[in-house]
Amino acid sequence: MSIRILLADDHEIVRYGLRCLIEEQPDMEVVGDAVNGRMAINLTYELRPDVVVMDISMPDMNGIEATRRIRKEIPDTKVIVLSMHHKRQFVIDMLKAGVSGYILKTKVHDDLIRAIKAAVANEVYLSSKITGIMAHDFASSMSISDKSASAVLTPREREVLQLISEGKSTKESALHLNVSIKTIESTRRQIMQKLDIHNVADLTKYAINEGITSLDF
Amino acid sequence: MSIRILLADDHEIVRYGLRCLIEEQPDMEVVGDAVNGRMAINLTYELRPDVVVMDISMPDMNGIEATRRIRKEIPDTKVIVLSMHHKRQFVIDMLKAGVSGYILKTKVHDDLIRAIKAAVANEVYLSSKITGIMAHDFASSMSISDKSASAVLTPREREVLQLISEGKSTKESALHLNVSIKTIESTRRQIMQKLDIHNVADLTKYAINEGITSLDF
DNA sequence: CCCCAAATACAGAGATTTCCTGATACACTT
DNA sequence: AAGTGTATCAGGAAATCTCTGTATTTGGGG
């Protein structure tokens, strides 16, 4: 039986490339495409793939949050992360979220198939570049300073923070999440209180530093 | 004779996807790969492709600068831009640099082949999403170059943008510059209009990209 | 099993900001 | 002298933010 794979990336061309790459393998098949984290979660529920190949930076809901939920709610499905960042905090967040692999976009060809095979075998695969970067961190201590958003903010708060830092207004965010404006307001208020930040500009910088949003707009 | 194409993108998986897509066409062939703008220029000199498919954001030298130089120095080679941005100013900059096509990464499949064919026929192809965004600019009887020239911020506007992107409120900014709140309001509106940005989050990202503020807070 | 703390969702009301149309003064160009 | 762009400010309506509370749910400890 072949390995069933779901792709999640907002760039169609990346999904296309991944699909080409994977379908060269006789024992693997792509069963679905998602363009953001929310869609990835829904399709994972629906299709129950063996592996999700997930981009980190996506609009609406990013890959970190989506990975967290998938690993929690559908633990049979493994997640492999596709990223262009090799920042330490990113990798740590993803490992905490329970990913089975971390691959850099600049070096997919060599790593993807191996990572998928490792994932279904319950192993963790990291790009060689990543392991080098992480090495001394593991040596020093396994628990890293937990003042990152993943530690302080709740999942819902991170979700709202991403929307805010992507330029969504309160109203747009409320519509997007199907809750009232008042709810978004109090969630944002909660975020600001927790972080001791009291304006959107600094909130955006925080989100960028935490990898919750990107510098693109 | 087949159309000879050079790919320029720092993500291997994107190049792979583009290559798959293009090689489905009988009359097109990929003659080379570049991982940044500088390499794209060198390979264009060496290989003399008919078309370069160029990503905008690449390390070392970005796609905008590389496009400018290729169009100037090797005008026989057409350039098609691959971007995830759909901001007006971005598109205008690229059109001024002489691109033959502007395609969004979220929608490559439908557009790429058509754009390549348009390029070799000396036509310009824009993603439908792009044309929609550009439409009202053309309708408002303002020429592109006029808008583009006015997009440069005045010193005062940059000063106000800095304050905003540093988290100052309208009132604080007014106090800081010893002017009325109304003045800050209209200056900010002027900034937002020029940049086609309509929220503080994206304004902050712009300011960071422009070096007007830092990521610290 | 119950209770508590945290997370999530929502409301009212006043303060603040945004959004729109104008308007004035000044410098610089043509 | 006329035109253009910059910088300044006003008024008023609409939207948002801020603050104070409250209800419901959920996930552990005791």
Tab-separated table of C-alpha atoms (C1' of nucleotides) in Angstrom:
chain	number	residue	atom	x	y	z
A	1	MET	CA	0.000	0.000	0.000
A	2	SER	CA	1.367	3.350	-0.956
A	3	ILE	CA	2.067	6.253	1.376
A	4	ARG	CA	-0.715	8.841	1.174
A	5	ILE	CA	0.517	12.443	1.253
A	6	LEU	CA	-1.174	15.820	1.687
A	7	LEU	CA	0.575	18.979	0.469
A	8	ALA	CA	0.119	22.359	2.181
A	9	ASP	CA	1.725	25.401	0.603
A	10	ASP	CA	0.262	28.683	-0.556
A	11	HIS	CA	2.370	28.745	-3.721
A	12	GLU	CA	0.852	26.662	-6.443
A	13	ILE	CA	4.190	26.174	-8.148
A	14	VAL	CA	5.699	24.673	-5.009
A	15	ARG	CA	2.816	22.245	-4.665
A	16	TYR	CA	3.257	21.332	-8.295
A	17	GLY	CA	6.967	20.706	-7.821
A	18	LEU	CA	6.400	18.598	-4.733
A	19	ARG	CA	3.750	16.607	-6.536
A	20	CYS	CA	6.081	15.920	-9.466
A	21	LEU	CA	8.824	14.875	-7.085
A	22	ILE	CA	6.652	12.595	-4.995
A	23	GLU	CA	4.882	10.924	-7.884
A	24	GLU	CA	8.209	9.736	-9.227
A	25	GLN	CA	8.141	7.354	-6.287
A	26	PRO	CA	6.187	4.159	-6.942
A	27	ASP	CA	5.049	3.772	-3.333
A	28	MET	CA	3.829	7.317	-2.699
A	29	GLU	CA	0.807	9.288	-3.833
A	30	VAL	CA	-0.431	12.838	-3.307
A	31	VAL	CA	-4.019	12.756	-2.087
A	32	GLY	CA	-4.698	16.465	-1.646
A	33	ASP	CA	-3.621	20.118	-1.778
A	34	ALA	CA	-4.125	22.845	0.828
A	35	VAL	CA	-3.346	26.529	0.402
A	36	ASN	CA	-3.289	27.441	4.089
A	37	GLY	CA	-3.172	25.937	7.548
A	38	ARG	CA	-6.891	25.845	8.099
A	39	MET	CA	-7.481	23.986	4.861
A	40	ALA	CA	-4.668	21.608	5.774
A	41	ILE	CA	-6.408	20.694	9.019
A	42	ASN	CA	-9.756	20.169	7.332
A	43	LEU	CA	-8.272	18.018	4.603
A	44	THR	CA	-6.315	15.997	7.134
A	45	TYR	CA	-9.568	15.183	8.930
A	46	GLU	CA	-11.209	14.290	5.672
A	47	LEU	CA	-8.453	12.383	3.889
A	48	ARG	CA	-6.451	10.951	6.800
A	49	PRO	CA	-3.125	11.083	4.950
A	50	ASP	CA	-0.073	9.311	6.323
A	51	VAL	CA	2.057	12.424	5.959
A	52	VAL	CA	1.422	16.151	5.566
A	53	VAL	CA	4.162	18.184	3.875
A	54	MET	CA	3.609	21.628	5.357
A	55	ASP	CA	4.995	25.051	4.532
A	56	ILE	CA	5.525	27.221	7.602
A	57	SER	CA	4.639	30.641	6.272
A	58	MET	CA	1.144	30.678	4.900
A	59	PRO	CA	-1.590	33.308	5.100
A	60	ASP	CA	-4.651	32.992	7.359
A	61	MET	CA	-3.280	30.227	9.536
A	62	ASN	CA	0.402	29.470	9.478
A	63	GLY	CA	2.033	26.083	9.428
A	64	ILE	CA	3.197	26.111	13.033
A	65	GLU	CA	-0.320	26.390	14.368
A	66	ALA	CA	-1.716	23.925	11.870
A	67	THR	CA	0.995	21.424	12.738
A	68	ARG	CA	0.294	21.768	16.434
A	69	ARG	CA	-3.362	20.991	15.916
A	70	ILE	CA	-2.868	18.133	13.532
A	71	ARG	CA	-0.354	16.464	15.807
A	72	LYS	CA	-2.693	16.877	18.731
A	73	GLU	CA	-5.971	15.970	17.125
A	74	ILE	CA	-4.899	13.434	14.501
A	75	PRO	CA	-1.669	11.950	15.848
A	76	ASP	CA	-1.606	9.145	13.285
A	77	THR	CA	-0.789	11.706	10.606
A	78	LYS	CA	2.874	12.707	10.570
A	79	VAL	CA	3.942	16.229	9.604
A	80	ILE	CA	7.014	17.246	7.649
A	81	VAL	CA	7.824	20.919	7.593
A	82	LEU	CA	9.081	22.765	4.569
A	83	SER	CA	10.730	26.057	5.429
A	84	MET	CA	13.129	28.627	4.118
A	85	HIS	CA	14.178	29.636	7.596
A	86	HIS	CA	16.886	27.929	9.522
A	87	LYS	CA	16.432	30.088	12.596
A	88	ARG	CA	16.804	28.188	15.812
A	89	GLN	CA	13.496	29.276	17.348
A	90	PHE	CA	11.589	28.047	14.309
A	91	VAL	CA	13.051	24.608	14.477
A	92	ILE	CA	12.486	24.411	18.201
A	93	ASP	CA	8.859	25.448	17.875
A	94	MET	CA	8.288	22.858	15.218
A	95	LEU	CA	9.967	20.073	17.125
A	96	LYS	CA	7.867	20.963	20.150
A	97	ALA	CA	4.826	20.835	17.906
A	98	GLY	CA	5.765	17.277	17.078
A	99	VAL	CA	6.997	17.339	13.499
A	100	SER	CA	8.645	14.303	11.955
A	101	GLY	CA	10.872	16.236	9.596
A	102	TYR	CA	12.265	19.696	8.859
A	103	ILE	CA	13.421	20.432	5.321
A	104	LEU	CA	14.812	23.603	3.770
A	105	LYS	CA	13.246	24.860	0.568
A	106	THR	CA	16.673	25.398	-0.923
A	107	LYS	CA	17.436	21.695	-0.679
A	108	VAL	CA	14.275	19.670	-1.107
A	109	HIS	CA	15.285	17.150	-3.731
A	110	ASP	CA	17.748	15.245	-1.598
A	111	ASP	CA	15.764	15.372	1.595
A	112	LEU	CA	12.045	15.089	0.953
A	113	ILE	CA	11.743	11.428	0.037
A	114	ARG	CA	14.042	10.401	2.868
A	115	ALA	CA	12.044	12.538	5.305
A	116	ILE	CA	8.755	10.978	4.223
A	117	LYS	CA	10.152	7.479	4.639
A	118	ALA	CA	11.531	8.406	8.046
A	119	ALA	CA	8.173	9.848	9.073
A	120	VAL	CA	6.168	6.714	8.328
A	121	ALA	CA	8.830	4.745	10.198
A	122	ASN	CA	8.224	6.958	13.258
A	123	GLU	CA	11.603	8.600	12.956
A	124	VAL	CA	12.532	12.273	12.796
A	125	TYR	CA	14.482	13.624	9.839
A	126	LEU	CA	16.220	17.016	9.807
A	127	SER	CA	18.116	18.660	6.978
A	128	SER	CA	21.834	18.271	7.560
A	129	LYS	CA	22.129	22.057	7.684
A	130	ILE	CA	19.584	22.082	10.511
A	131	THR	CA	21.248	19.440	12.612
A	132	GLY	CA	24.474	21.393	12.450
A	133	ILE	CA	22.762	24.534	13.686
A	134	MET	CA	20.898	22.749	16.418
A	135	ALA	CA	23.766	20.635	17.692
A	136	HIS	CA	25.175	22.889	20.372
A	137	ASP	CA	21.727	23.890	21.565
A	138	PHE	CA	20.891	20.313	22.398
A	139	ALA	CA	24.230	19.989	24.068
A	140	SER	CA	23.569	22.899	26.415
A	141	SER	CA	20.015	22.207	27.454
A	142	MET	CA	16.931	20.684	25.991
A	143	SER	CA	14.531	23.264	27.394
A	144	ILE	CA	14.997	26.594	25.712
A	145	SER	CA	14.013	29.985	27.072
A	146	ASP	CA	10.244	29.960	26.973
A	147	LYS	CA	9.389	33.558	26.392
A	148	SER	CA	8.414	32.773	22.838
A	149	ALA	CA	4.862	33.219	21.656
A	150	SER	CA	4.254	29.511	21.676
A	151	ALA	CA	4.875	29.453	25.392
A	152	VAL	CA	3.076	32.619	26.435
A	153	LEU	CA	0.144	32.866	24.089
A	154	THR	CA	-2.681	30.393	23.695
A	155	PRO	CA	-3.355	28.875	20.266
A	156	ARG	CA	-6.297	31.180	19.754
A	157	GLU	CA	-4.238	34.200	20.717
A	158	ARG	CA	-1.486	33.262	18.284
A	159	GLU	CA	-4.103	32.883	15.592
A	160	VAL	CA	-5.516	36.341	16.247
A	161	LEU	CA	-2.025	37.817	16.475
A	162	GLN	CA	-1.234	36.462	13.040
A	163	LEU	CA	-4.349	38.036	11.567
A	164	ILE	CA	-3.567	41.377	13.178
A	165	SER	CA	0.043	41.304	12.010
A	166	GLU	CA	-1.115	40.486	8.498
A	167	GLY	CA	-2.999	43.750	8.422
A	168	LYS	CA	-6.491	42.415	9.044
A	169	SER	CA	-8.825	44.808	10.832
A	170	THR	CA	-10.787	43.752	13.881
A	171	LYS	CA	-13.871	43.348	11.763
A	172	GLU	CA	-12.101	41.297	9.118
A	173	SER	CA	-10.583	39.045	11.752
A	174	ALA	CA	-13.970	38.542	13.378
A	175	LEU	CA	-15.534	37.597	10.068
A	176	HIS	CA	-12.651	35.309	9.295
A	177	LEU	CA	-12.926	33.408	12.557
A	178	ASN	CA	-16.724	33.534	12.727
A	179	VAL	CA	-16.829	35.266	16.088
A	180	SER	CA	-17.996	38.709	17.111
A	181	ILE	CA	-15.920	41.857	16.906
A	182	LYS	CA	-16.031	42.011	20.678
A	183	THR	CA	-14.298	38.681	20.947
A	184	ILE	CA	-11.445	39.739	18.717
A	185	GLU	CA	-11.151	42.930	20.707
A	186	SER	CA	-10.823	41.138	24.008
A	187	THR	CA	-8.447	38.555	22.582
A	188	ARG	CA	-6.218	41.302	21.215
A	189	ARG	CA	-6.434	43.052	24.530
A	190	GLN	CA	-5.356	39.852	26.243
A	191	ILE	CA	-2.429	39.477	23.839
A	192	MET	CA	-1.287	43.038	24.413
A	193	GLN	CA	-1.519	42.651	28.160
A	194	LYS	CA	0.455	39.423	28.157
A	195	LEU	CA	3.193	40.825	25.955
A	196	ASP	CA	3.127	44.315	27.461
A	197	ILE	CA	2.774	45.740	23.971
A	198	HIS	CA	0.151	48.384	23.324
A	199	ASN	CA	0.131	49.137	19.608
A	200	VAL	CA	-0.103	47.324	16.309
A	201	ALA	CA	3.342	48.375	15.092
A	202	ASP	CA	5.213	46.674	17.936
A	203	LEU	CA	2.804	43.754	17.826
A	204	THR	CA	3.763	43.305	14.185
A	205	LYS	CA	7.465	43.390	15.005
A	206	TYR	CA	6.933	40.831	17.739
A	207	ALA	CA	5.047	38.593	15.320
A	208	ILE	CA	7.844	38.898	12.764
A	209	ASN	CA	10.471	38.037	15.363
A	210	GLU	CA	8.431	35.009	16.396
A	211	GLY	CA	7.891	33.852	12.847
A	212	ILE	CA	4.143	34.292	13.169
A	213	THR	CA	4.087	36.529	10.114
A	214	SER	CA	6.559	37.424	7.390
A	215	LEU	CA	7.973	40.708	6.183
A	216	ASP	CA	6.039	40.471	2.963
A	217	PHE	CA	2.795	42.303	2.436
B	1	MET	CA	12.938	25.761	-32.965
B	2	SER	CA	12.034	25.559	-29.317
B	3	ILE	CA	11.907	28.442	-26.867
B	4	ARG	CA	14.975	28.416	-24.610
B	5	ILE	CA	14.252	29.294	-20.980
B	6	LEU	CA	16.394	30.159	-17.960
B	7	LEU	CA	14.993	29.733	-14.447
B	8	ALA	CA	16.028	31.982	-11.543
B	9	ASP	CA	14.720	31.164	-8.070
B	10	ASP	CA	16.506	30.457	-4.825
B	11	HIS	CA	14.128	27.635	-3.892
B	12	GLU	CA	15.100	24.393	-5.518
B	13	ILE	CA	11.575	23.066	-5.280
B	14	VAL	CA	10.204	26.016	-7.221
B	15	ARG	CA	12.772	25.560	-9.985
B	16	TYR	CA	11.886	21.887	-10.075
B	17	GLY	CA	8.196	22.676	-10.390
B	18	LEU	CA	8.761	25.230	-13.126
B	19	ARG	CA	10.964	22.793	-15.007
B	20	CYS	CA	8.295	20.073	-14.824
B	21	LEU	CA	5.674	22.508	-16.009
B	22	ILE	CA	7.702	23.864	-18.904
B	23	GLU	CA	8.982	20.537	-20.143
B	24	GLU	CA	5.427	19.377	-20.677
B	25	GLN	CA	5.452	21.804	-23.593
B	26	PRO	CA	6.924	20.366	-26.803
B	27	ASP	CA	8.254	23.696	-28.020
B	28	MET	CA	9.989	24.844	-24.827
B	29	GLU	CA	13.143	23.765	-23.025
B	30	VAL	CA	14.874	24.802	-19.815
B	31	VAL	CA	18.504	25.608	-20.550
B	32	GLY	CA	19.685	26.628	-17.086
B	33	ASP	CA	19.099	27.306	-13.376
B	34	ALA	CA	20.162	30.287	-11.302
B	35	VAL	CA	19.851	30.621	-7.535
B	36	ASN	CA	20.194	34.422	-7.374
B	37	GLY	CA	20.162	37.546	-9.507
B	38	ARG	CA	23.883	37.679	-10.132
B	39	MET	CA	23.960	34.119	-11.377
B	40	ALA	CA	20.931	34.862	-13.552
B	41	ILE	CA	22.792	37.682	-15.278
B	42	ASN	CA	25.909	35.594	-15.851
B	43	LEU	CA	23.928	32.678	-17.237
B	44	THR	CA	21.929	34.994	-19.471
B	45	TYR	CA	25.179	36.265	-20.995
B	46	GLU	CA	26.416	32.735	-21.418
B	47	LEU	CA	23.306	30.930	-22.610
B	48	ARG	CA	21.379	33.725	-24.351
B	49	PRO	CA	17.958	32.285	-23.444
B	50	ASP	CA	14.822	33.608	-25.081
B	51	VAL	CA	13.091	34.055	-21.723
B	52	VAL	CA	14.190	34.294	-18.094
B	53	VAL	CA	11.622	33.302	-15.460
B	54	MET	CA	12.725	35.329	-12.461
B	55	ASP	CA	11.768	35.294	-8.800
B	56	ILE	CA	11.796	38.733	-7.213
B	57	SER	CA	13.037	37.949	-3.739
B	58	MET	CA	16.393	36.233	-3.868
B	59	PRO	CA	19.543	36.571	-1.770
B	60	ASP	CA	22.685	38.424	-2.944
B	61	MET	CA	21.034	40.283	-5.799
B	62	ASN	CA	17.276	40.475	-6.015
B	63	GLY	CA	15.176	39.988	-9.096
B	64	ILE	CA	14.339	43.645	-9.619
B	65	GLU	CA	17.941	44.685	-10.041
B	66	ALA	CA	18.805	41.625	-12.131
B	67	THR	CA	15.823	42.277	-14.392
B	68	ARG	CA	16.841	45.893	-14.897
B	69	ARG	CA	20.332	44.893	-15.978
B	70	ILE	CA	19.280	42.026	-18.219
B	71	ARG	CA	16.755	44.196	-20.025
B	72	LYS	CA	19.334	46.924	-20.478
B	73	GLU	CA	22.341	44.837	-21.434
B	74	ILE	CA	20.736	41.900	-23.249
B	75	PRO	CA	17.443	43.274	-24.576
B	76	ASP	CA	16.829	40.243	-26.806
B	77	THR	CA	16.161	38.187	-23.698
B	78	LYS	CA	12.690	38.708	-22.256
B	79	VAL	CA	12.031	38.537	-18.523
B	80	ILE	CA	8.958	37.125	-16.796
B	81	VAL	CA	8.633	37.863	-13.111
B	82	LEU	CA	7.391	35.380	-10.563
B	83	SER	CA	6.233	37.057	-7.388
B	84	MET	CA	4.086	36.588	-4.361
B	85	HIS	CA	3.373	40.298	-4.106
B	86	HIS	CA	0.416	41.858	-5.797
B	87	LYS	CA	1.044	45.392	-4.597
B	88	ARG	CA	0.622	48.091	-7.185
B	89	GLN	CA	4.005	49.706	-6.636
B	90	PHE	CA	5.807	46.409	-7.040
B	91	VAL	CA	4.172	45.731	-10.370
B	92	ILE	CA	4.876	49.247	-11.570
B	93	ASP	CA	8.550	48.949	-10.643
B	94	MET	CA	8.842	45.744	-12.593
B	95	LEU	CA	7.022	47.110	-15.623
B	96	LYS	CA	9.380	50.060	-15.609
B	97	ALA	CA	12.267	47.614	-15.477
B	98	GLY	CA	10.934	46.180	-18.711
B	99	VAL	CA	9.433	42.833	-17.823
B	100	SER	CA	7.292	40.965	-20.328
B	101	GLY	CA	5.144	39.248	-17.734
B	102	TYR	CA	4.153	39.312	-14.084
B	103	ILE	CA	2.842	36.103	-12.551
B	104	LEU	CA	1.746	35.342	-9.010
B	105	LYS	CA	3.221	32.302	-7.297
B	106	THR	CA	-0.224	31.364	-6.106
B	107	LYS	CA	-1.423	30.940	-9.668
B	108	VAL	CA	1.404	29.802	-11.924
B	109	HIS	CA	-0.143	26.895	-13.729
B	110	ASP	CA	-2.646	28.850	-15.756
B	111	ASP	CA	-0.410	31.770	-16.472
B	112	LEU	CA	3.185	30.702	-17.038
B	113	ILE	CA	2.944	29.105	-20.461
B	114	ARG	CA	0.764	31.911	-21.767
B	115	ALA	CA	3.198	34.478	-20.395
B	116	ILE	CA	6.158	32.787	-22.079
B	117	LYS	CA	4.368	32.698	-25.411
B	118	ALA	CA	3.373	36.325	-25.012
B	119	ALA	CA	6.960	37.267	-24.175
B	120	VAL	CA	8.477	35.758	-27.316
B	121	ALA	CA	5.734	37.485	-29.300
B	122	ASN	CA	6.838	40.818	-27.825
B	123	GLU	CA	3.697	41.172	-25.772
B	124	VAL	CA	3.221	41.785	-22.058
B	125	TYR	CA	1.258	39.323	-19.950
B	126	LEU	CA	-0.076	40.082	-16.465
B	127	SER	CA	-1.928	37.764	-14.094
B	128	SER	CA	-5.626	38.508	-14.175
B	129	LYS	CA	-5.453	39.411	-10.500
B	130	ILE	CA	-2.817	41.998	-11.347
B	131	THR	CA	-4.761	43.590	-14.157
B	132	GLY	CA	-7.734	43.888	-11.851
B	133	ILE	CA	-5.661	45.713	-9.284
B	134	MET	CA	-4.107	47.975	-11.882
B	135	ALA	CA	-7.374	48.749	-13.620
B	136	HIS	CA	-8.607	51.693	-11.613
B	137	ASP	CA	-5.197	53.315	-11.868
B	138	PHE	CA	-5.477	53.392	-15.619
B	139	ALA	CA	-9.083	54.497	-15.377
B	140	SER	CA	-8.281	57.420	-13.109
B	141	SER	CA	-6.397	59.072	-15.981
B	142	MET	CA	-3.151	59.023	-14.029
B	143	SER	CA	-0.258	57.593	-15.971
B	144	ILE	CA	1.772	54.886	-14.286
B	145	SER	CA	4.922	56.959	-14.182
B	146	ASP	CA	3.094	59.823	-12.473
B	147	LYS	CA	1.879	57.569	-9.665
B	148	SER	CA	5.230	55.930	-9.370
B	149	ALA	CA	7.123	59.179	-9.030
B	150	SER	CA	4.815	60.410	-6.308
B	151	ALA	CA	5.304	57.192	-4.383
B	152	VAL	CA	8.561	58.497	-2.959
B	153	LEU	CA	7.928	59.839	0.495
B	154	THR	CA	8.907	63.327	1.529
B	155	PRO	CA	11.233	63.764	4.518
B	156	ARG	CA	8.320	64.776	6.680
B	157	GLU	CA	6.320	61.740	5.620
B	158	ARG	CA	9.230	59.459	6.390
B	159	GLU	CA	9.508	61.108	9.785
B	160	VAL	CA	5.856	60.448	10.537
B	161	LEU	CA	6.102	56.916	9.159
B	162	GLN	CA	8.962	56.276	11.524
B	163	LEU	CA	6.927	57.427	14.509
B	164	ILE	CA	3.973	55.289	13.478
B	165	SER	CA	6.147	52.243	12.905
B	166	GLU	CA	7.745	52.770	16.284
B	167	GLY	CA	4.371	52.387	17.905
B	168	LYS	CA	3.538	56.038	18.559
B	169	SER	CA	-0.141	56.901	18.547
B	170	THR	CA	-1.497	59.786	16.534
B	171	LYS	CA	-1.621	61.940	19.636
B	172	GLU	CA	1.906	61.052	20.715
B	173	SER	CA	3.256	61.753	17.260
B	174	ALA	CA	1.512	65.128	17.205
B	175	LEU	CA	2.994	66.049	20.565
B	176	HIS	CA	6.417	64.855	19.485
B	177	LEU	CA	6.425	66.998	16.339
B	178	ASN	CA	4.581	69.931	17.884
B	179	VAL	CA	1.771	69.877	15.361
B	180	SER	CA	-1.915	69.121	15.663
B	181	ILE	CA	-3.445	65.659	15.616
B	182	LYS	CA	-5.145	66.591	12.362
B	183	THR	CA	-1.821	67.164	10.687
B	184	ILE	CA	-0.529	63.744	11.652
B	185	GLU	CA	-3.769	62.241	10.423
B	186	SER	CA	-3.503	63.784	6.995
B	187	THR	CA	0.179	63.033	6.687
B	188	ARG	CA	-0.469	59.396	7.511
B	189	ARG	CA	-3.276	59.297	4.997
B	190	GLN	CA	-0.943	60.739	2.408
B	191	ILE	CA	1.628	58.061	3.199
B	192	MET	CA	-0.915	55.262	2.986
B	193	GLN	CA	-2.259	56.561	-0.288
B	194	LYS	CA	1.192	56.807	-1.840
B	195	LEU	CA	2.172	53.326	-0.732
B	196	ASP	CA	-1.234	51.724	-1.285
B	197	ILE	CA	-1.112	50.365	2.255
B	198	HIS	CA	-4.083	50.722	4.535
B	199	ASN	CA	-3.136	49.400	7.950
B	200	VAL	CA	-0.424	49.845	10.541
B	201	ALA	CA	0.828	46.257	10.333
B	202	ASP	CA	1.791	46.472	6.672
B	203	LEU	CA	3.049	50.018	7.162
B	204	THR	CA	5.394	48.675	9.819
B	205	LYS	CA	6.625	45.935	7.517
B	206	TYR	CA	7.245	48.506	4.785
B	207	ALA	CA	9.184	50.669	7.217
B	208	ILE	CA	11.307	47.715	8.286
B	209	ASN	CA	12.030	46.813	4.667
B	210	GLU	CA	12.988	50.435	3.987
B	211	GLY	CA	15.232	50.635	7.024
B	212	ILE	CA	13.081	53.361	8.545
B	213	THR	CA	12.609	51.393	11.739
B	214	SER	CA	14.174	48.309	13.261
B	215	LEU	CA	12.740	45.034	14.437
B	216	ASP	CA	13.418	45.940	18.059
B	217	PHE	CA	10.736	47.310	20.297
C	1	DC	C1'	-16.598	13.978	41.271
C	2	DC	C1'	-16.146	18.614	42.226
C	3	DC	C1'	-13.829	22.876	41.952
C	4	DC	C1'	-10.799	26.135	40.138
C	5	DA	C1'	-8.128	28.423	36.797
C	6	DA	C1'	-7.582	29.442	32.215
C	7	DA	C1'	-9.420	30.019	27.673
C	8	DT	C1'	-12.925	31.653	24.881
C	9	DA	C1'	-16.827	34.439	23.651
C	10	DC	C1'	-19.671	38.474	24.095
C	11	DA	C1'	-21.827	43.421	25.689
C	12	DG	C1'	-22.278	48.402	26.935
C	13	DA	C1'	-20.406	52.875	27.002
C	14	DG	C1'	-17.145	56.413	26.646
C	15	DA	C1'	-12.670	57.729	24.572
C	16	DT	C1'	-10.042	57.763	20.501
C	17	DT	C1'	-8.980	57.236	15.865
C	18	DT	C1'	-10.153	56.943	11.206
C	19	DC	C1'	-12.182	58.675	7.085
C	20	DC	C1'	-14.037	62.120	4.226
C	21	DT	C1'	-14.188	66.801	2.325
C	22	DG	C1'	-12.070	71.130	2.264
C	23	DA	C1'	-8.957	75.105	3.208
C	24	DT	C1'	-4.756	78.032	3.908
C	25	DA	C1'	0.134	79.197	3.595
C	26	DC	C1'	4.546	78.658	1.601
C	27	DA	C1'	8.204	77.300	-1.493
C	28	DC	C1'	9.658	76.062	-6.090
C	29	DT	C1'	8.984	75.741	-11.261
C	30	DT	C1'	7.715	77.179	-15.511
D	1	DA	C1'	1.658	84.870	-12.666
D	2	DA	C1'	0.037	80.333	-12.562
D	3	DG	C1'	0.704	75.670	-11.312
D	4	DT	C1'	2.431	72.017	-8.341
D	5	DG	C1'	3.725	69.850	-4.191
D	6	DT	C1'	4.370	70.132	0.786
D	7	DA	C1'	2.830	71.013	5.323
D	8	DT	C1'	-0.474	72.640	8.175
D	9	DC	C1'	-5.220	72.384	10.243
D	10	DA	C1'	-10.891	71.866	10.812
D	11	DG	C1'	-15.476	69.621	11.260
D	12	DG	C1'	-18.333	65.801	11.504
D	13	DA	C1'	-19.743	61.038	10.821
D	14	DA	C1'	-18.255	56.346	11.133
D	15	DA	C1'	-15.441	52.949	12.934
D	16	DT	C1'	-12.427	51.210	16.302
D	17	DC	C1'	-10.246	50.918	20.717
D	18	DT	C1'	-10.429	50.692	25.700
D	19	DC	C1'	-12.277	49.380	29.945
D	20	DT	C1'	-15.289	46.892	32.852
D	21	DG	C1'	-18.025	42.916	33.424
D	22	DT	C1'	-20.153	38.417	32.497
D	23	DA	C1'	-21.250	33.551	30.687
D	24	DT	C1'	-19.657	29.151	29.006
D	25	DT	C1'	-16.509	25.728	28.329
D	26	DT	C1'	-12.467	22.929	29.277
D	27	DG	C1'	-8.652	20.625	31.499
D	28	DG	C1'	-6.452	19.432	35.159
D	29	DG	C1'	-5.697	18.855	40.537
D	30	DG	C1'	-7.616	17.605	45.054
